[in-house]
Coordinates of C-alpha atoms in Angstrom, one line a residue:
X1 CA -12.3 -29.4 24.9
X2 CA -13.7 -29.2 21.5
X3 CA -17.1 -27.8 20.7
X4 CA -19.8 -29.1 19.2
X5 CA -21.6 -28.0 15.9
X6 CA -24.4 -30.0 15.4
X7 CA -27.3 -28.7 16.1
X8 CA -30.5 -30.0 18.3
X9 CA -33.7 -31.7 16.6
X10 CA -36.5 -28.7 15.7
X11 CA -38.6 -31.5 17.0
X12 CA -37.7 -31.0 20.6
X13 CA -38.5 -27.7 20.0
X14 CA -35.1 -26.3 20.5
X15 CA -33.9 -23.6 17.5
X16 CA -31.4 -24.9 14.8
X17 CA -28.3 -23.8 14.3
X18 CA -25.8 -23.6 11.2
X19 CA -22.6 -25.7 11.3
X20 CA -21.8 -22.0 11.6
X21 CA -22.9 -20.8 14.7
X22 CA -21.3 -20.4 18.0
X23 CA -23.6 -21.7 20.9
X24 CA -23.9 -20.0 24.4
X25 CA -22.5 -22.0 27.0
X26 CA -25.9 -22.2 28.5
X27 CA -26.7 -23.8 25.0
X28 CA -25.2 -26.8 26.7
X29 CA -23.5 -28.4 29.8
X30 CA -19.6 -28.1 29.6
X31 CA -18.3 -31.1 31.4
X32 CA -15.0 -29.6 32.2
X33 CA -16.8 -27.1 34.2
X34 CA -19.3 -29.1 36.3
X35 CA -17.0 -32.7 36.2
X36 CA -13.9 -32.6 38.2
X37 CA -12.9 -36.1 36.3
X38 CA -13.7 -34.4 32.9
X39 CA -11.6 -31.2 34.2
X40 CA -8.4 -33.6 35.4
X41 CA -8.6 -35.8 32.2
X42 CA -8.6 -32.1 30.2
X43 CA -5.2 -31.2 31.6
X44 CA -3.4 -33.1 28.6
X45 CA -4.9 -31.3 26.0
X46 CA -5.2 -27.4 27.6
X47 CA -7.3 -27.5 30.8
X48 CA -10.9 -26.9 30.5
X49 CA -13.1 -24.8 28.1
X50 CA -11.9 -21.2 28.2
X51 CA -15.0 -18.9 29.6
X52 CA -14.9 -17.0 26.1
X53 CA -14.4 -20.2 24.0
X54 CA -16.1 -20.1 20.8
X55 CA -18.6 -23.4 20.9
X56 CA -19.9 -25.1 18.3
X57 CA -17.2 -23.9 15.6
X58 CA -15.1 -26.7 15.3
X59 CA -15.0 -28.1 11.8
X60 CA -14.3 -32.1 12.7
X61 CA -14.6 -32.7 16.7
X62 CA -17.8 -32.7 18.2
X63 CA -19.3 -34.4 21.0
X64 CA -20.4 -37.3 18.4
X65 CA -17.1 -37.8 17.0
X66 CA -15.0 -38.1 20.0
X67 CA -17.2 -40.5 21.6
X68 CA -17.2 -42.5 18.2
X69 CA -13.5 -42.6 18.8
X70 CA -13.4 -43.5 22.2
X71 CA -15.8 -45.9 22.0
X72 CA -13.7 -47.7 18.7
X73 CA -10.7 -47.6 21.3
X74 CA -12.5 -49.4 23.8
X75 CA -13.6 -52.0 21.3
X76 CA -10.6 -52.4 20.3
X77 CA -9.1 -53.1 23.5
X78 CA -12.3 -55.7 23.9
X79 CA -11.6 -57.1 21.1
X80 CA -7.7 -58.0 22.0
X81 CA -9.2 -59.1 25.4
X82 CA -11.4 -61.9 23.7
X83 CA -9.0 -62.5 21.1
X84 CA -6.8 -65.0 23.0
X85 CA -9.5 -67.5 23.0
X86 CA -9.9 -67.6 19.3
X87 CA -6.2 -68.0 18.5
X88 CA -5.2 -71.4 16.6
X89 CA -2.4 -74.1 16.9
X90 CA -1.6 -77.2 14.6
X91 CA -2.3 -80.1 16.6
X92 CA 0.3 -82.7 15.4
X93 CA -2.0 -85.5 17.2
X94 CA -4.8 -84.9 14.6
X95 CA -2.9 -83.3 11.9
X96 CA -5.4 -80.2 11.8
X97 CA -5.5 -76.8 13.3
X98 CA -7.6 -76.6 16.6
X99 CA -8.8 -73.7 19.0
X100 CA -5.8 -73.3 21.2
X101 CA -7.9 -73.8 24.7
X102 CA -5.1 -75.8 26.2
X103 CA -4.3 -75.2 30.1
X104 CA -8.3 -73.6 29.9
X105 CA -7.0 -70.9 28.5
X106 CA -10.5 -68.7 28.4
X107 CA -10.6 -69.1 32.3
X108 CA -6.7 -68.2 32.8
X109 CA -6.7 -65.8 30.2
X110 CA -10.1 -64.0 31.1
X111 CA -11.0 -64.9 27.2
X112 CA -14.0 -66.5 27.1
X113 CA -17.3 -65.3 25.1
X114 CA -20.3 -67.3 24.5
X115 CA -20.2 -66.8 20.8
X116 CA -17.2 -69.3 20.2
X117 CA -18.7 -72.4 22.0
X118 CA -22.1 -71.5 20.2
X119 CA -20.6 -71.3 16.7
X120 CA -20.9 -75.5 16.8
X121 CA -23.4 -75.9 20.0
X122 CA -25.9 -74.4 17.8
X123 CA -25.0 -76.4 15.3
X124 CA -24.2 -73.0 13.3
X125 CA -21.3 -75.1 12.1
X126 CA -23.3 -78.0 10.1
X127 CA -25.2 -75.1 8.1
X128 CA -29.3 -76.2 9.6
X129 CA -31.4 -73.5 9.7
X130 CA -32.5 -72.0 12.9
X131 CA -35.1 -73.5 15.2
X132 CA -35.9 -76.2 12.3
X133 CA -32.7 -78.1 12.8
X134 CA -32.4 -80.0 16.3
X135 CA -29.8 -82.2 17.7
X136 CA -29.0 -84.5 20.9
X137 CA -26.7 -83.1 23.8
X138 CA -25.5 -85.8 26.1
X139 CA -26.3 -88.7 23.5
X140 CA -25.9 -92.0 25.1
X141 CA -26.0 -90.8 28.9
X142 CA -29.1 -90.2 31.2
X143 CA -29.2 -86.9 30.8
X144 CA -29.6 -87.1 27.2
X145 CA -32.0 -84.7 25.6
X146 CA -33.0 -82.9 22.7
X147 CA -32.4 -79.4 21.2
X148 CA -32.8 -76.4 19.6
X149 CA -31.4 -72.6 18.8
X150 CA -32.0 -70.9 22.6
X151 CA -32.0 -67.1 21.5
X152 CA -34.6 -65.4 20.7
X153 CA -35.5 -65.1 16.9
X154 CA -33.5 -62.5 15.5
X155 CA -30.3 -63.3 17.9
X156 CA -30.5 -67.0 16.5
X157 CA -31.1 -65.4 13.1
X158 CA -28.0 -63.1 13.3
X159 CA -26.2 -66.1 14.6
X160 CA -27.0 -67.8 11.4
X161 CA -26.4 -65.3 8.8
X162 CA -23.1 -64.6 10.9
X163 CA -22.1 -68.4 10.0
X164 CA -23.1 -68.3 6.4
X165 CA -21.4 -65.1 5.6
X166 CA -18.0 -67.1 7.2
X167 CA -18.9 -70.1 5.0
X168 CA -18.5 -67.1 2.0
X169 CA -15.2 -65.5 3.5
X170 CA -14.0 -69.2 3.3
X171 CA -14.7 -69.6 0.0
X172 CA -13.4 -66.4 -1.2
X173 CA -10.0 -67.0 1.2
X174 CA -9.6 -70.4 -0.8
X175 CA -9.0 -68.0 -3.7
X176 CA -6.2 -66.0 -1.8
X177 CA -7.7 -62.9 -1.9
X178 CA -8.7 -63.2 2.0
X179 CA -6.7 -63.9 5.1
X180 CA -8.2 -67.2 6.2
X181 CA -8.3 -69.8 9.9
X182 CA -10.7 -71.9 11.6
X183 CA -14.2 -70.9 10.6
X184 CA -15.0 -70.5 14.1
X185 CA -12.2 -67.8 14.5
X186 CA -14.0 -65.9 11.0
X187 CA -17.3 -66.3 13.2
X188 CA -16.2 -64.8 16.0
X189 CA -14.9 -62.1 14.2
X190 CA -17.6 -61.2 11.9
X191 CA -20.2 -61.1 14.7
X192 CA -17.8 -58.9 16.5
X193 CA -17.9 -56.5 14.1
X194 CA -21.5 -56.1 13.5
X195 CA -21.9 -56.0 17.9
X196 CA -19.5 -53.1 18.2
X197 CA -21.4 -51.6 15.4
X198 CA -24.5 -52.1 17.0
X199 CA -22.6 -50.1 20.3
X200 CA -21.8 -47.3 18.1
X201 CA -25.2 -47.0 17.6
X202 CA -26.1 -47.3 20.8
X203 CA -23.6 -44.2 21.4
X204 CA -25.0 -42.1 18.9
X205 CA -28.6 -42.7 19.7
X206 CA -27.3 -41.6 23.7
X207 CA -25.6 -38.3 22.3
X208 CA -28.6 -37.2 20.3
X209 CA -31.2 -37.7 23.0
X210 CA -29.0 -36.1 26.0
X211 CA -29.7 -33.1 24.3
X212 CA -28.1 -29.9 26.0
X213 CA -25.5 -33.2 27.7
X214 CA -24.1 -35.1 24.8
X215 CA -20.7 -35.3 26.2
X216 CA -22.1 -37.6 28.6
X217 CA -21.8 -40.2 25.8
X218 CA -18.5 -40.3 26.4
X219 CA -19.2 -42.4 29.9
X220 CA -20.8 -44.6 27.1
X221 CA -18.2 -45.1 25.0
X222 CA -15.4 -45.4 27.7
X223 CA -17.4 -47.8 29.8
X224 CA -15.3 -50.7 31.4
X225 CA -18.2 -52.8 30.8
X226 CA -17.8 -52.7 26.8
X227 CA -14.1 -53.2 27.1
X228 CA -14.8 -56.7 29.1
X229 CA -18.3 -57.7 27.6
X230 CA -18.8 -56.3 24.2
X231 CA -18.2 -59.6 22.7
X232 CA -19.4 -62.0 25.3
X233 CA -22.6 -62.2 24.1
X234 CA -25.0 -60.7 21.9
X235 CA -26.3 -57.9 23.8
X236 CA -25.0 -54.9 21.9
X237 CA -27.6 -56.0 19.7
X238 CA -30.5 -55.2 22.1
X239 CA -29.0 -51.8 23.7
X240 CA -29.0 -50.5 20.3
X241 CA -32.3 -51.3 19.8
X242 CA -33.5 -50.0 23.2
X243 CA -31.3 -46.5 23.2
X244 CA -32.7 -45.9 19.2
X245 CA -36.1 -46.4 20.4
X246 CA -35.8 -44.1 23.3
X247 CA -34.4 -41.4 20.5
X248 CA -37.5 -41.8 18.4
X249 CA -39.2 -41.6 21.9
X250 CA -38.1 -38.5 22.4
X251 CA -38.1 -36.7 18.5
X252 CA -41.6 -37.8 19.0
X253 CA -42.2 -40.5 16.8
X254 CA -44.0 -42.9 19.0
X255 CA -44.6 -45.3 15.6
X256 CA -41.3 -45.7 15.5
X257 CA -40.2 -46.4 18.9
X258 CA -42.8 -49.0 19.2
X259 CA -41.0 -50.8 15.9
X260 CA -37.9 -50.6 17.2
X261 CA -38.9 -51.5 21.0
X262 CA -40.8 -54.4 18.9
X263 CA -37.5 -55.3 17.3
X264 CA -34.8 -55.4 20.3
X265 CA -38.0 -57.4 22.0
X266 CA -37.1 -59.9 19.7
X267 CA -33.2 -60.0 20.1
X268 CA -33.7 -59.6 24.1
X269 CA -36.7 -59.6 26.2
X270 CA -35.7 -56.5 28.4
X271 CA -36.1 -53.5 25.5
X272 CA -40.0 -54.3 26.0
X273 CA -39.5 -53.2 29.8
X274 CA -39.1 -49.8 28.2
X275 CA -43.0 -49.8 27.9
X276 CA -43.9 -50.0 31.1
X277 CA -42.0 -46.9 32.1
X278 CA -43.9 -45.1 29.4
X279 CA -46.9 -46.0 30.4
X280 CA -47.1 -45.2 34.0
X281 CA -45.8 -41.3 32.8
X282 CA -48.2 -41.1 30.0
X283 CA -50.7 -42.2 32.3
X284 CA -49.4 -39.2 34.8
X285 CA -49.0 -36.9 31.7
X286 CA -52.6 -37.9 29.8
X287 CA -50.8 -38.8 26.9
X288 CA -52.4 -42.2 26.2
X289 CA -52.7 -41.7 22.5
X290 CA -48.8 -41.7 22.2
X291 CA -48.0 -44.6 24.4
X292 CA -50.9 -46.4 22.8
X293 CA -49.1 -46.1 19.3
X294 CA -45.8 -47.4 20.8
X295 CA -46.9 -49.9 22.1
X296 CA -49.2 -51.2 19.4
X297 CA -46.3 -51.1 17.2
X298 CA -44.2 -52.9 19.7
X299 CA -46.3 -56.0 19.7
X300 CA -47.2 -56.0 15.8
X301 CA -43.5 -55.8 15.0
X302 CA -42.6 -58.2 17.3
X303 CA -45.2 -60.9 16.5
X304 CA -44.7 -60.0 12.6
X305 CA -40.9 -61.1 13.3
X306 CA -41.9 -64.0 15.8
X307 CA -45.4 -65.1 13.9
X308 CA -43.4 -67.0 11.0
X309 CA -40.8 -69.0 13.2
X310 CA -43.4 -70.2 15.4
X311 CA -45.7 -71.2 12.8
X312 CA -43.3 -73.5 11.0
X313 CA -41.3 -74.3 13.6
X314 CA -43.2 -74.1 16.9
X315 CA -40.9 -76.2 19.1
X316 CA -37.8 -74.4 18.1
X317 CA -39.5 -71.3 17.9
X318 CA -40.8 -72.3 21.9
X319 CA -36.9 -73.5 22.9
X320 CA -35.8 -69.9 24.1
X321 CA -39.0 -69.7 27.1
X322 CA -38.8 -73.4 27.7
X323 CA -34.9 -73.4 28.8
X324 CA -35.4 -70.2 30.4
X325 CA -38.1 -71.9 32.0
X326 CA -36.0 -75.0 33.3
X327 CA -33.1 -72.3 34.5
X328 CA -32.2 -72.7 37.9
X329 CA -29.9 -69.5 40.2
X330 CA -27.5 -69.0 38.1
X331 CA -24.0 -68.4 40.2
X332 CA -24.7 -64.4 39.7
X333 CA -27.8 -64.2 41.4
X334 CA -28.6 -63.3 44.7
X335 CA -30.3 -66.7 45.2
X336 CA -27.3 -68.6 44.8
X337 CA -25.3 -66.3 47.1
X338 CA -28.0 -67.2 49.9
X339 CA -27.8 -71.2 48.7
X340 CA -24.0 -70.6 48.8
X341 CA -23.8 -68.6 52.2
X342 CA -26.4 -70.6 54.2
X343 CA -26.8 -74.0 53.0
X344 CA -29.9 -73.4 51.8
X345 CA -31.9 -75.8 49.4
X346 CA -33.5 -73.1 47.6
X347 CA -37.3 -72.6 46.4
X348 CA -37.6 -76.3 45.0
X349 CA -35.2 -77.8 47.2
X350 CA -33.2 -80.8 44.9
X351 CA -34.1 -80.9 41.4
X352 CA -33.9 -83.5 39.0
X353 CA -32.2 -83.0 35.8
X354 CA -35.1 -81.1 32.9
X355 CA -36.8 -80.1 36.6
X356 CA -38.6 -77.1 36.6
X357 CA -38.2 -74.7 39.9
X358 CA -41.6 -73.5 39.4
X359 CA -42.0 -71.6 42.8
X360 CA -38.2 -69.7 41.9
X361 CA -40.1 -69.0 38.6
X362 CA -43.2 -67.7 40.2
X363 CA -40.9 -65.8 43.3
X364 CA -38.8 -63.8 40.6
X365 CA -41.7 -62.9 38.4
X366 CA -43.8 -61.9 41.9
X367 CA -40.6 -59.9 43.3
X368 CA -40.3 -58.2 39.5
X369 CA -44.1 -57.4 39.8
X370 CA -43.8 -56.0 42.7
X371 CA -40.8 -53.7 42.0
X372 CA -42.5 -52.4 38.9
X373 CA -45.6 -51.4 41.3
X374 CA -43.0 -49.1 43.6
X375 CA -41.9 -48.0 40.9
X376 CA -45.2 -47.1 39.1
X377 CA -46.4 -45.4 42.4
X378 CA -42.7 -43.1 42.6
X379 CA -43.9 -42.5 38.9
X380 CA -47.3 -41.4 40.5
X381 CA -46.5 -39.6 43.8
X382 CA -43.1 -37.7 43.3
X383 CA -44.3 -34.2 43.1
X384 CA -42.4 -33.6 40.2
X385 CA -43.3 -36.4 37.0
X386 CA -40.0 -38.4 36.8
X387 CA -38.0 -38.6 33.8
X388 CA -38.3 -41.3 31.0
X389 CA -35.0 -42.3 31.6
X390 CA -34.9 -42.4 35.1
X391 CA -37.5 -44.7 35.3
X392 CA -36.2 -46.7 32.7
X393 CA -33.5 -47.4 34.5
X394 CA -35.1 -48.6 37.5
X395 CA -37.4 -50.9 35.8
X396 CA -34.4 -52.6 34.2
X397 CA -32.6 -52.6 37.1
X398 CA -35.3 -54.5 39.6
X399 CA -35.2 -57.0 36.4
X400 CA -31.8 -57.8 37.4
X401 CA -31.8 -57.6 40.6
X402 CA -34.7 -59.9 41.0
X403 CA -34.3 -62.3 38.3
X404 CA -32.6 -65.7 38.7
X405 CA -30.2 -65.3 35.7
X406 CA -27.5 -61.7 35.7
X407 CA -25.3 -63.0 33.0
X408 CA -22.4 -61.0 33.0
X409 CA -23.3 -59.2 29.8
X410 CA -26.8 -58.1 30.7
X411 CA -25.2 -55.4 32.8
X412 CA -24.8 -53.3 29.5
X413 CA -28.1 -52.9 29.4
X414 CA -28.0 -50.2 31.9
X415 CA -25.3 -48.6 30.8
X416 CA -26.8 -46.0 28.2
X417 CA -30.2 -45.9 30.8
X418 CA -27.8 -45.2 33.6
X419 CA -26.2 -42.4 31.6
X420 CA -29.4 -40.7 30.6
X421 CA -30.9 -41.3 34.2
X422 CA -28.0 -40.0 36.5
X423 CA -24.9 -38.2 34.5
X424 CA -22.4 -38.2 37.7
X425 CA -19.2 -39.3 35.6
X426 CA -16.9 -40.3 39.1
X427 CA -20.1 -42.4 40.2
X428 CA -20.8 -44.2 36.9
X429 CA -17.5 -44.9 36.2
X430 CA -16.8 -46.3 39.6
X431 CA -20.0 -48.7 39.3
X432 CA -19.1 -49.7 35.9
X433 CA -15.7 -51.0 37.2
X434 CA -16.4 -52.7 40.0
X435 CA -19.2 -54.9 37.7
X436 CA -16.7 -55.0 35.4
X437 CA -14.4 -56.5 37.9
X438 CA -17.0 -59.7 38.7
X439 CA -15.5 -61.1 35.8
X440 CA -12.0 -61.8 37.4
X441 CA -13.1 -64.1 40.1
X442 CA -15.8 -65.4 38.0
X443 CA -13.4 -66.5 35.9
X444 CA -10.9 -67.7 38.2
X445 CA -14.0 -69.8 39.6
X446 CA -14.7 -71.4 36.9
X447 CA -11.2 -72.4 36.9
X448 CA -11.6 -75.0 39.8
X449 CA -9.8 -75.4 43.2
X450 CA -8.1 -78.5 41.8
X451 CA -6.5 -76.1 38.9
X452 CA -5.5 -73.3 41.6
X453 CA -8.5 -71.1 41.0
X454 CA -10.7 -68.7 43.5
X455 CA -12.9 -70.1 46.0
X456 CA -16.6 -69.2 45.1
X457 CA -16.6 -67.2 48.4
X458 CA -14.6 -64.3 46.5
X459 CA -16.9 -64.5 43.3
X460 CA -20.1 -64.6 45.6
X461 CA -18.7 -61.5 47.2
X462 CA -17.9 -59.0 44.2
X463 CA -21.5 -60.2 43.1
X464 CA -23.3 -59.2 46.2
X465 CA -20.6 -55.8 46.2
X466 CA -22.4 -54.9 42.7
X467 CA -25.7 -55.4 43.5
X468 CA -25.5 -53.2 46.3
X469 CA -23.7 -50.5 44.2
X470 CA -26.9 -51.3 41.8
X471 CA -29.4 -50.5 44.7
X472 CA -27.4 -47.6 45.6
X473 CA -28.1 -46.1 42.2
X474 CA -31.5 -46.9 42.3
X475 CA -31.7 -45.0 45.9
X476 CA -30.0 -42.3 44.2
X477 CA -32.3 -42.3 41.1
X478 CA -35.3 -42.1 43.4
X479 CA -33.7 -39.6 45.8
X480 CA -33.4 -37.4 42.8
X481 CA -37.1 -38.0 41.8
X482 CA -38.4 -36.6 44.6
X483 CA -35.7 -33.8 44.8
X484 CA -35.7 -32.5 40.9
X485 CA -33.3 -29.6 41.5
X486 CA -30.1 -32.6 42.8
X487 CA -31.0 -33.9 39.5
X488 CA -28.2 -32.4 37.1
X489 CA -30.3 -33.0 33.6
X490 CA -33.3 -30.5 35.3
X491 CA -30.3 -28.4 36.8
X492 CA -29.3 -27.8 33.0
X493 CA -32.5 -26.3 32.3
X494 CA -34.5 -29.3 30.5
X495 CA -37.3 -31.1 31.9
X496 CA -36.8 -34.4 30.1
X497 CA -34.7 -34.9 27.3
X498 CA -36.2 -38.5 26.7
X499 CA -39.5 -37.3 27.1
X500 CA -41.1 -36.5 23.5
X501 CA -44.6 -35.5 24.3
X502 CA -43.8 -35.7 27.4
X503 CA -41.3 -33.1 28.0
X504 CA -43.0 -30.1 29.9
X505 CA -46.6 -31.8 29.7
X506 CA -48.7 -31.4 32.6
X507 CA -50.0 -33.5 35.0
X508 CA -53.6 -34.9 34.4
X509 CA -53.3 -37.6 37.0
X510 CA -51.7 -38.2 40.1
X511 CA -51.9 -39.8 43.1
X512 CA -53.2 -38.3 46.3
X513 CA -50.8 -37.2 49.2
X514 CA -48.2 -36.3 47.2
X515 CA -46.2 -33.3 48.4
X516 CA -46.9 -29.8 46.5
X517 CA -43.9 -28.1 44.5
X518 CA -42.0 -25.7 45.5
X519 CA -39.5 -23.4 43.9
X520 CA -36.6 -25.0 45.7
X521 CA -37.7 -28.7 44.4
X522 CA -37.8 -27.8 40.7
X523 CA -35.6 -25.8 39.1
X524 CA -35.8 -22.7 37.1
X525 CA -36.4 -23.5 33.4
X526 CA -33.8 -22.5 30.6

């Protein structure tokens, strides 16, 4: 496989090197060596890395690039996948070109993203301004009610811009000079180009903070996951946010992974879980003055972003935690598969419609609360201080797991963490196909018996099949805390490529009873 020539950051203390030079192999881990799915998938294009291959010399392919490529293949392929459910016909009824959804084409076709129905939903289509302008859904029936944008500020915000940079390509297309279609169809694609953008990112902020593993991107770019949910939603958006933040992290620029933290915690909440991962290790570390930064400039940035919205529009601004608020199980949680499975009523029992389940609000936020106290005390008590990644993931995950909503989407979010946190290609790659494989029999769910689809017994199941493959990561995660030398990022010789000022700190506090090192449990340093 091709080497790479771009050298590691002087800030994480490792030595520079010329686009020149010609690394060791101990410089960095080669994935044909230590993955037998990198080693098959090298047969094509000569086998695996030669023992006196010259790394690091290759003028165009490194580690960066070929993920970059990867990853725009992947995209590509996402895109196609969504693209049926933006195509057009001439409706000789109206005399106007529609959507083609006929025969519900997004369920049969696997099509559908949120970001076509939203375009007039939100009322992106009528040209209002964000969380000023509010309509009526169900007018005239009992369920009637009023509205406003549901994202978070700068999701609703790209949402708009997204829809007045497709009133301009209109314009211009009138003119000839641009291929032209329904606006909705020139909405859809413009935001998908700025989401698998925002992935890119996401890639090259993974590759630059795995340090001595950047070909472990690759799992990244190649994840099944982008091909089916890139464009469902908005949540490239947020991982890009979250994976820059944990690069800044770890040059050591805590100001600025507190802005960016700040910024994806106003796209999606779950960037700002990030914190509390820091914290319990800078606690462990004694390096309060870092953390304190970050997180100081997580909450200025994000009220500095929020502060305006809410003071000129405070009920639209308030819209996103109000309906969150209102939420019941959605049919991906492991409430529902218990309502579903057992008959059961659920927290609330009946609700009537704009009915809060306040004890399922306060029973999530309790389980979450609890899961971040485990994982505080593994952060604590593992004899060896956990990585920032690692725990990272396992905050984000309990989110999930625990929390009434797991849009199909949010599983992204753990992609990059899950990378960073446990590089076993075969096992990420089998996880990320069987959650990208809920969205099959969710689909053919939604469908309805009466229109031949799935029973909800088959959805329920592959729901319940990736949460346990979730918790089996998690088990894995922790086993690997408290065993440093199975963990293959300590195995390559680093102590925590996320870490910043944490990387090879001490330990000023930890907890009591915790089992002493040994040479067997941490590895031998590079």
């Amino acid at each position: 496989m091709p080497g790479e020539r771009e050298p590691d950051d002087a800030a994480d203390g490792a030595a520079e090197v010329s686009d020149t030079a010609t690394l060791r192999p101990a410089d960095r881990v080669i994935p044909t060596w230590t993955e037998p799915l990198a080693r098959a998938g090298s047969a094509p294009i000569g086998g695996p890395l030669g023992a006196h291959a010259a790394i690091g010399r290759h003028w165009f392919w490194t580690p960066l690039r070929v993920a970059l490529l990867i990853a725009v293949i992947a995209l590509t392929i996402g895109w196609f996948g969504k693209a049926a459910c933006v195509q057009q016909y001439y409706n000789e009824e109206t005399k106007q070109l529609e959507l083609d959804w006929r025969s519900n084409r997004p369920f049969t076709a696997m099509c559908y993203s949120d970001i076509v129905p939203l375009y007039s939903a939100e009322q992106l289509d009528k040209g209002g301004f964000p969380y000023r302008t509010s309509w009526y859904d169900d007018a005239g029936k009992p369920t009637e009610h009023q509205r406003w944008m549901e994202y978070p500020v700068l999701t609703g915000l790209f949402q708009w811009v997204n829809a007045k940079l497709t009133d301009g390509w209109l314009r211009v297309a009138e003119s000839g000079w641009l291929p032209t279609g329904l606006a909705v169809t020139v909405f859809f694609d413009i935001s998908a180009f700025w989401l698998a953008l925002a992935w890119l990112v996401t890639i090259w902020a993974v590759t630059r903070t795995a340090r001595r593993r950047p070909w472990d991107a690759v799992l990244v770019a190649a994840s099944p996951l982008v091909m089916v949910h890139a464009f469902t939603n908005f949540d490239t958006l947020a991982t890009a946010c979250a994976a820059t933040a944990l690069l800044a992290w770890a040059r050591k620029r805590p100001l600025l992974a507190g802005v960016l933290l700040g910024i994806g915690g106003a796209v999606k909440l779950y960037p700002l879980f990030l914190l509390g991962a820091l914290l319990v290790l800078c606690v462990r570390a004694g390096r309060m003055r870092a953390f304190t930064t970050t997180v100081l400039a997580a909450l200025v940035t994000w009220a500095v972003v929020n502060l305006p919205i809410a003071l000129l529009y405070p009920r639209g601004w308030w819209e996103f935690f109000h309906r969150n608020s209102l939420r019941g199980a959605d049919p991906d949680s492991l409430y529902n598969v218990v309502a579903q499975f057992t008959g059961w009523q659920g927290f609330d029992g009946p609700l009537a419609f704009g009915e809060t389940p306040t004890v399922l609000n306060i029973v999530t936020a309790a389980l979450f609360l609890l899961c971040c106290a485990g994982v505080a005390f593994i952060a604590l008590h593992a004899p060896t201080r956990p990585r920032v990644a690692q725990l990272a993931f396992l905050v984000v995950a309990a989110f999930l797991v625990t929390n009434k909503v797991w849009s199909p989407q949010y599983s992204l979010w753990l992609v990059p963490l899950a990378v960073l946190a446990i590089p076993r290609w075969r096992l990420l790659l089998a996880w990320m196909t069987v959650d990208a494989l809920v969205w099959a029999p969710r689909m053919m769910f939604y469908l309805g018996d009466d229109k031949k689809g799935l029973p909800i017994d088959w959805f329920l199941s592959f729901v319940v099949l990736r949460d346990l493959v979730v918790l089996g990561l998690c088990a894995l995660v922790i086993h690997e805390i408290y065993h440093p030398a199975r963990d293959l990022v300590r195995a390559a010789g680093d102590d925590d490529p996320a870490g910043g000022v944490l990387d090879g700190a001490p330990d000023r506090v930890v907890m009591k009873g915790r089992r002493r090192r040994t040479e067997e449990e941490v590895p031998e340093p590079a």
